Amino acid sequence: MQHVSPQEFSPLDRIFNLSGEEYFDLLHPEGTHGQPKVLVKFRDNTYKSFSLNRGQCSLQMHAYLDESCFLTLNRFKDGSKAGSNLVALNALYLDLDYFDTTKWHGKSADLVQAAFTAHLSQAGLPYPSIFTQTGRGLAAIWLITETPNKALSRWQAAMRALVGLSAPFGVDKGAKDTSRLFRIPGSVNEKVNRTVKVSGGTGARHSFDTLADQIFVACGRPKRADLNAKTKPKSSKPKTETDMPAGLTQAQRFSVILDDLEKYRNASGGVINEGYRNKWLHFYATCLTHFKDTNNIGQDIAKMAEIATPGLSIGEVNAIIKQAEEKAKLPYSDKVISDGRYYYKGETIAEALGISSETARSLGLKQVVPQEEKRRRCATAERQRRQQNGAVTRAEYLAKNDISRSQPWLQYGLKRSQYYVRKTAGTLPDLIDD
């Protein structure tokens, strides 16, 4: 097949073959908030994760490139684990494993990049800020103006929509968390012994709101302004930590559990702590068996094992994959029935992973919650419900009824109404002891 030169990709391509330092500077320019995280995978399969500032980048990047080296696209609080203490959203991105698809398997990265560009144009989406050829696949990155973490839920929705639009190119469906790390240009992909390189892009930054609207429109969904215009006034009832959609199907419940598992993983720096890796991967695989689209369940589990549970033996991972594939073939149902699938309670998963009530609260977990925390949330919700319905606290009740019993106005020789008027005005006479 004839090689396609970078100039044939698009007239919008303005950057090529950036060094590791130039790539870092483009992603994380001076004056931004928070710090990116770096993950180095050494030849003995051990890992080291740490923050990287601009000064360290200039001095140490050449040393990192001697190993398999990865960089987060978003930024975090200095010293925290990636996934926790998110400071700023910095990009939307795709990891295209096109080599796993029938259509693109064996094709050159140049050809796939050109075809993906045409796919984006047809969908009405802007050209990526950065294209990176990672040795086996292709990464597409859209840089955005620094966006605070309060926009996380909308960012996550945009990421899910972007992943859905890119399915024909073997997009990694799991590569949509805030702590995702991409290979640094100039490093070598140890799996295929190829150097990672920047192969194009505009280098531009986009307004997050504008880019998100373009993605949603491409999916047939309304823009943010249109959605806000159609939204009816909501109830004044305050939202609580226990608020969840009523009547969840099992597929929906396990989707929420999957989100909780990802929050737990992100809080661990993207890699599950030793001692919990086999259990976490089993629960992750169990969630996938409850979804209707399970055609690539084995590949999805294998990819996640490589990212989240390094150190698990091939035998352990393959056993989890085999079990999940067998469960996924069973008749699908939204109800808990004896169909052979696993139906874990959230508290069971929390106990198995050692998740405390404090951890569940700090991470905002919805389903994977210990029994003690579940009872606390139910009690809190019940108190709020009673207060909204006019109930008074026990202290208020006792105080009110104690006054009714003791009748202090009699000590002053006053009627009850006179007592309250003079008490409010501060004109009650002094009581004289006999």
XYZ file of C-alpha atoms in Angstrom:
434
model
C 0.000 0.000 0.000
C 1.317 3.425 -0.921
C 2.494 5.545 1.957
C 0.407 8.638 2.640
C 2.572 11.612 3.548
C 1.521 13.892 6.434
C 0.897 16.710 3.959
C -1.911 14.643 2.439
C -3.816 14.351 5.706
C -5.262 17.835 5.932
C -4.246 21.440 5.316
C -5.013 21.928 9.010
C -1.980 19.855 10.061
C 0.517 22.299 11.557
C 2.568 20.218 13.986
C 4.719 17.132 13.425
C 7.380 15.196 15.300
C 7.293 17.216 18.514
C 9.882 16.316 21.114
C 8.774 15.118 24.535
C 9.445 18.575 25.972
C 7.516 20.333 23.180
C 4.598 17.938 23.621
C 4.584 18.660 27.359
C 4.652 22.426 26.770
C 1.794 22.250 24.266
C -0.383 20.178 26.598
C 0.466 21.948 29.840
C 1.584 25.538 29.130
C 3.011 27.935 31.679
C 0.523 29.675 33.960
C -1.983 26.812 34.161
C -3.298 25.338 37.394
C -2.416 21.914 38.751
C 0.178 19.459 37.542
C 0.065 16.498 35.150
C 1.083 13.036 36.275
C 3.739 10.838 34.710
C 3.797 7.040 34.799
C 7.026 5.233 33.956
C 6.943 1.515 33.231
C 10.363 -0.044 33.746
C 11.765 -3.071 31.974
C 11.102 -5.297 34.996
C 7.365 -4.430 34.753
C 7.450 -2.198 37.833
C 5.818 1.234 37.757
C 6.510 4.676 39.196
C 3.977 7.509 39.210
C 4.733 11.139 40.095
C 3.903 14.779 39.374
C 5.944 16.605 36.759
C 6.417 20.374 36.604
C 7.946 22.414 33.794
C 11.389 22.607 35.340
C 11.568 18.876 35.912
C 10.336 18.274 32.372
C 13.250 20.167 30.842
C 15.834 18.471 33.045
C 14.557 14.907 33.148
C 12.476 14.190 30.031
C 15.394 12.584 28.202
C 15.790 10.108 31.068
C 12.100 9.206 31.084
C 12.168 8.467 27.361
C 14.573 5.592 27.983
C 11.600 3.704 29.432
C 7.915 3.333 28.492
C 6.609 6.718 29.586
C 3.047 8.071 29.852
C 1.586 11.521 30.639
C -1.878 12.551 31.831
C -3.766 14.986 29.622
C -5.560 16.618 32.573
C -4.017 18.219 35.655
C -4.229 17.399 39.349
C -3.320 18.705 42.764
C 0.411 18.409 43.358
C 1.269 15.213 45.187
C -2.172 13.642 44.786
C -2.929 10.487 42.868
C -4.254 10.902 39.358
C -8.027 10.667 39.436
C -8.308 12.260 42.877
C -8.101 16.031 43.504
C -8.682 16.904 39.870
C -7.796 20.580 39.400
C -8.373 21.288 35.709
C -9.790 19.564 32.638
C -7.425 20.149 29.755
C -8.474 17.943 26.816
C -10.866 15.477 25.238
C -9.233 12.474 23.635
C -9.539 9.119 21.894
C -7.357 6.012 21.894
C -7.959 4.297 18.539
C -6.921 0.619 18.566
C -7.687 0.255 14.870
C -5.544 -2.884 14.670
C -8.360 -4.705 16.494
C -10.871 -3.987 13.696
C -11.493 -6.078 10.593
C -11.513 -3.088 8.255
C -8.346 -1.376 9.451
C -6.247 -4.308 10.690
C -2.889 -4.294 8.921
C -3.378 -0.804 7.465
C -0.801 1.924 7.989
C -1.256 4.523 10.720
C -1.023 7.221 8.044
C -3.937 5.776 6.102
C -6.081 5.350 9.221
C -5.327 8.912 10.304
C -6.446 10.240 6.920
C -9.622 8.129 7.012
C -10.422 9.179 10.572
C -9.977 12.813 9.561
C -12.607 12.340 6.843
C -14.892 10.662 9.399
C -14.613 13.682 11.711
C -15.309 16.103 8.882
C -18.447 14.208 7.886
C -19.655 14.312 11.498
C -19.071 18.075 11.662
C -16.349 17.823 14.308
C -13.202 19.976 14.402
C -9.799 18.631 13.509
C -7.794 17.333 16.519
C -5.210 19.534 18.175
C -2.765 16.614 18.240
C -2.519 13.282 16.429
C -0.084 10.779 17.942
C 0.912 7.487 16.358
C 1.577 5.281 19.375
C 3.336 2.353 17.738
C 0.251 0.180 17.245
C -2.646 2.625 17.379
C -3.546 6.266 17.032
C -4.355 8.928 19.626
C -6.506 11.962 18.817
C -6.441 14.853 21.302
C -8.581 18.017 21.359
C -7.044 20.568 23.722
C -9.550 22.777 25.563
C -9.180 26.009 27.477
C -8.579 25.305 31.141
C -11.899 24.098 32.536
C -12.617 23.703 36.301
C -13.506 20.311 37.741
C -17.093 21.440 38.399
C -17.699 20.745 34.682
C -16.700 17.080 35.167
C -20.139 15.559 34.559
C -20.565 17.384 31.237
C -16.980 16.525 30.266
C -17.716 12.862 30.957
C -20.871 13.044 28.823
C -18.894 14.593 25.950
C -16.250 11.886 26.265
C -18.859 9.111 26.121
C -20.442 10.686 23.039
C -17.049 11.125 21.342
C -16.162 7.489 22.018
C -19.496 6.367 20.555
C -18.907 8.362 17.378
C -15.509 6.719 16.843
C -16.528 3.066 17.195
C -15.667 2.117 13.552
C -11.996 2.821 14.278
C -11.636 0.444 17.224
C -11.851 3.135 19.885
C -10.857 1.986 23.371
C -14.149 2.377 25.257
C -12.359 2.436 28.596
C -10.093 5.350 27.684
C -12.448 8.077 28.869
C -11.463 8.695 32.487
C -9.837 11.893 33.722
C -6.638 10.107 34.773
C -5.993 8.548 31.347
C -2.311 8.545 30.378
C -1.028 8.636 26.778
C 2.441 7.662 25.601
C 4.927 10.536 25.331
C 6.388 11.236 21.876
C 9.989 10.068 21.628
C 9.422 7.108 23.958
C 9.424 3.570 22.585
C 6.343 1.347 22.650
C 7.921 -1.753 24.150
C 5.197 -4.024 22.748
C 6.207 -3.419 19.121
C 9.573 -1.638 19.540
C 8.384 1.483 17.685
C 8.934 5.115 18.581
C 5.870 7.170 19.476
C 5.534 10.309 17.346
C 3.279 13.323 16.793
C 1.934 12.944 13.253
C -0.232 16.036 12.852
C -2.785 18.361 14.406
C -3.632 22.037 14.561
C -2.081 22.675 17.968
C -5.150 24.820 18.751
C -7.240 24.996 21.924
C -11.041 24.912 21.833
C -13.710 26.342 24.084
C -15.011 23.338 26.023
C -18.654 24.454 25.766
C -18.405 24.951 22.004
C -16.606 21.643 21.438
C -19.050 19.738 23.649
C -22.001 21.222 21.721
C -20.426 20.127 18.423
C -20.018 16.589 19.738
C -23.584 16.428 21.056
C -25.016 17.778 17.782
C -23.049 15.123 15.873
C -24.774 12.522 18.083
C -28.223 14.015 17.449
C -28.435 15.541 20.916
C -29.388 19.165 21.729
C -26.914 21.923 22.485
C -26.594 23.124 26.049
C -28.552 26.328 25.362
C -31.396 24.400 23.711
C -31.485 21.940 26.589
C -31.620 24.708 29.197
C -34.459 26.420 27.310
C -36.551 23.254 27.392
C -35.819 22.395 31.013
C -38.814 22.887 33.276
C -38.364 24.482 36.698
C -37.298 21.840 39.151
C -38.698 21.139 42.575
C -37.229 23.170 45.400
C -36.448 19.898 47.171
C -32.706 19.911 47.939
C -30.655 17.210 46.271
C -28.899 14.823 48.624
C -26.003 12.403 48.334
C -28.495 9.530 48.203
C -30.471 10.792 45.207
C -30.577 8.081 42.518
C -32.996 7.353 39.662
C -35.880 5.252 40.909
C -36.460 1.772 39.534
C -33.041 1.094 38.030
C -32.799 -1.926 35.759
C -29.962 -4.336 36.468
C -28.064 -3.035 33.441
C -28.427 0.520 34.769
C -27.431 -0.519 38.289
C -24.287 -2.258 37.062
C -23.506 0.783 34.920
C -23.489 2.864 38.117
C -21.367 0.191 39.835
C -18.939 0.368 36.902
C -18.689 4.149 37.379
C -17.974 3.580 41.087
C -15.256 1.051 40.265
C -13.660 3.592 37.915
C -13.766 6.300 40.612
C -12.069 3.865 43.002
C -9.413 3.050 40.376
C -8.791 6.711 39.543
C -8.387 7.498 43.252
C -5.660 4.825 43.331
C -3.718 6.589 40.593
C -5.266 4.521 37.806
C -3.741 1.288 39.118
C -5.493 -0.927 41.697
C -3.478 -1.625 44.844
C -1.985 -5.077 45.236
C -4.231 -7.502 47.088
C -7.371 -6.156 45.429
C -6.494 -6.470 41.725
C -8.043 -9.877 41.054
C -11.261 -8.947 42.888
C -11.534 -5.544 41.202
C -11.052 -7.027 37.723
C -13.660 -9.714 38.469
C -16.212 -7.072 39.506
C -15.314 -4.976 36.446
C -15.883 -8.004 34.188
C -19.150 -8.821 35.982
C -20.488 -5.339 35.182
C -19.760 -5.852 31.482
C -21.734 -9.118 31.416
C -24.902 -7.167 32.271
C -24.682 -4.962 29.170
C -26.289 -5.840 25.850
C -23.204 -5.154 23.730
C -20.742 -7.855 24.824
C -19.163 -8.731 21.462
C -15.726 -7.485 22.536
C -15.975 -8.272 26.251
C -12.789 -10.349 26.274
C -10.755 -7.616 24.593
C -12.217 -4.943 26.888
C -11.271 -6.918 30.011
C -7.766 -7.642 28.701
C -7.153 -3.950 27.957
C -8.372 -2.900 31.378
C -6.230 -5.579 33.060
C -3.161 -4.151 31.366
C -3.968 -0.655 32.618
C -5.519 -1.207 36.036
C -4.181 -4.517 37.338
C -0.563 -4.902 36.221
C 1.101 -7.871 37.900
C -1.843 -10.234 37.566
C -0.699 -13.404 35.872
C -1.921 -14.262 32.389
C -3.699 -17.247 33.915
C -5.634 -15.065 36.380
C -6.685 -12.596 33.686
C -7.666 -15.346 31.227
C -9.753 -17.092 33.903
C -11.727 -13.878 34.518
C -12.155 -13.351 30.756
C -13.347 -16.925 30.172
C -15.874 -16.716 32.996
C -17.196 -13.344 31.793
C -17.542 -14.558 28.193
C -19.568 -17.550 29.377
C -21.856 -15.342 31.508
C -22.315 -12.866 28.656
C -23.715 -15.642 26.423
C -26.580 -16.351 28.845
C -30.112 -15.046 28.073
C -30.255 -11.327 28.832
C -32.694 -9.965 31.419
C -33.167 -6.706 33.319
C -34.417 -8.606 36.363
C -32.541 -10.582 38.990
C -33.274 -14.149 37.995
C -31.416 -17.443 38.201
C -29.743 -17.044 34.835
C -26.241 -17.775 36.050
C -24.955 -14.187 36.070
C -23.499 -12.653 39.195
C -25.713 -10.111 40.987
C -23.555 -8.536 43.685
C -24.863 -6.067 46.221
C -22.941 -2.821 46.397
C -22.073 -3.451 50.039
C -20.597 -6.847 49.115
C -18.293 -5.224 46.546
C -17.319 -2.475 49.005
C -16.396 -5.041 51.663
C -14.358 -7.127 49.195
C -12.374 -4.068 48.058
C -11.891 -2.668 51.558
C -13.852 0.515 50.797
C -14.698 2.360 54.014
C -17.611 4.692 54.631
C -15.224 7.652 54.564
C -13.828 6.566 51.197
C -17.314 6.062 49.758
C -18.268 9.602 50.821
C -15.067 11.262 49.614
C -15.302 9.606 46.179
C -19.051 10.170 45.849
C -19.796 6.473 45.315
C -23.450 5.674 44.622
C -23.735 1.878 44.721
C -20.445 0.480 46.029
C -21.135 1.572 49.591
C -20.616 -0.261 52.923
C -23.724 -1.250 54.891
C -22.895 1.248 57.648
C -22.692 4.129 55.169
C -25.874 2.970 53.448
C -27.756 3.096 56.769
C -26.351 6.568 57.493
C -27.489 7.876 54.113
C -30.966 6.402 54.566
C -31.246 8.010 58.018
C -30.089 11.363 56.632
C -32.614 11.162 53.800
C -35.398 10.305 56.239
C -34.566 13.272 58.487
C -34.585 15.602 55.486
C -37.927 14.184 54.340
C -39.458 14.702 57.790
C -38.135 18.263 58.020
C -39.564 19.111 54.602
C -42.930 17.795 55.796
C -42.905 20.102 58.809
C -41.530 17.777 61.492
C -39.524 19.379 64.323
C -36.414 18.032 65.971
C -36.645 16.172 69.260
C -34.953 19.061 71.089
C -37.464 21.537 69.661
C -40.359 19.240 70.560
C -39.193 18.762 74.158
C -38.517 22.472 74.607
C -41.983 23.398 73.389
C -43.783 20.806 75.467
C -41.742 21.498 78.590
C -42.978 25.102 78.518
C -46.557 23.859 78.167
C -46.140 21.711 81.268
C -44.259 24.192 83.485
C -46.442 27.217 82.544
C -43.854 29.877 83.527
C -46.332 32.739 82.979
C -48.097 31.744 86.204
C -44.954 32.692 88.197
C -45.387 36.259 86.931
C -49.120 36.407 87.474
C -49.638 36.874 83.721
C -51.746 35.270 81.058
C -49.939 33.109 78.544
C -50.273 35.635 75.705
C -49.051 38.476 77.938
C -46.038 36.383 79.003
C -44.846 35.828 75.437
C -45.373 39.492 74.471
C -43.379 40.787 77.445
C -40.707 38.068 77.062
C -40.166 39.104 73.452
C -39.986 42.770 74.475
C -37.653 41.986 77.407
C -40.006 43.562 79.975
C -40.697 40.596 82.262
C -40.474 41.583 85.947
C -37.793 40.083 88.165
C -38.829 37.082 90.218
C -38.204 37.376 93.924
C -37.471 34.175 95.866
C -39.378 33.672 99.071
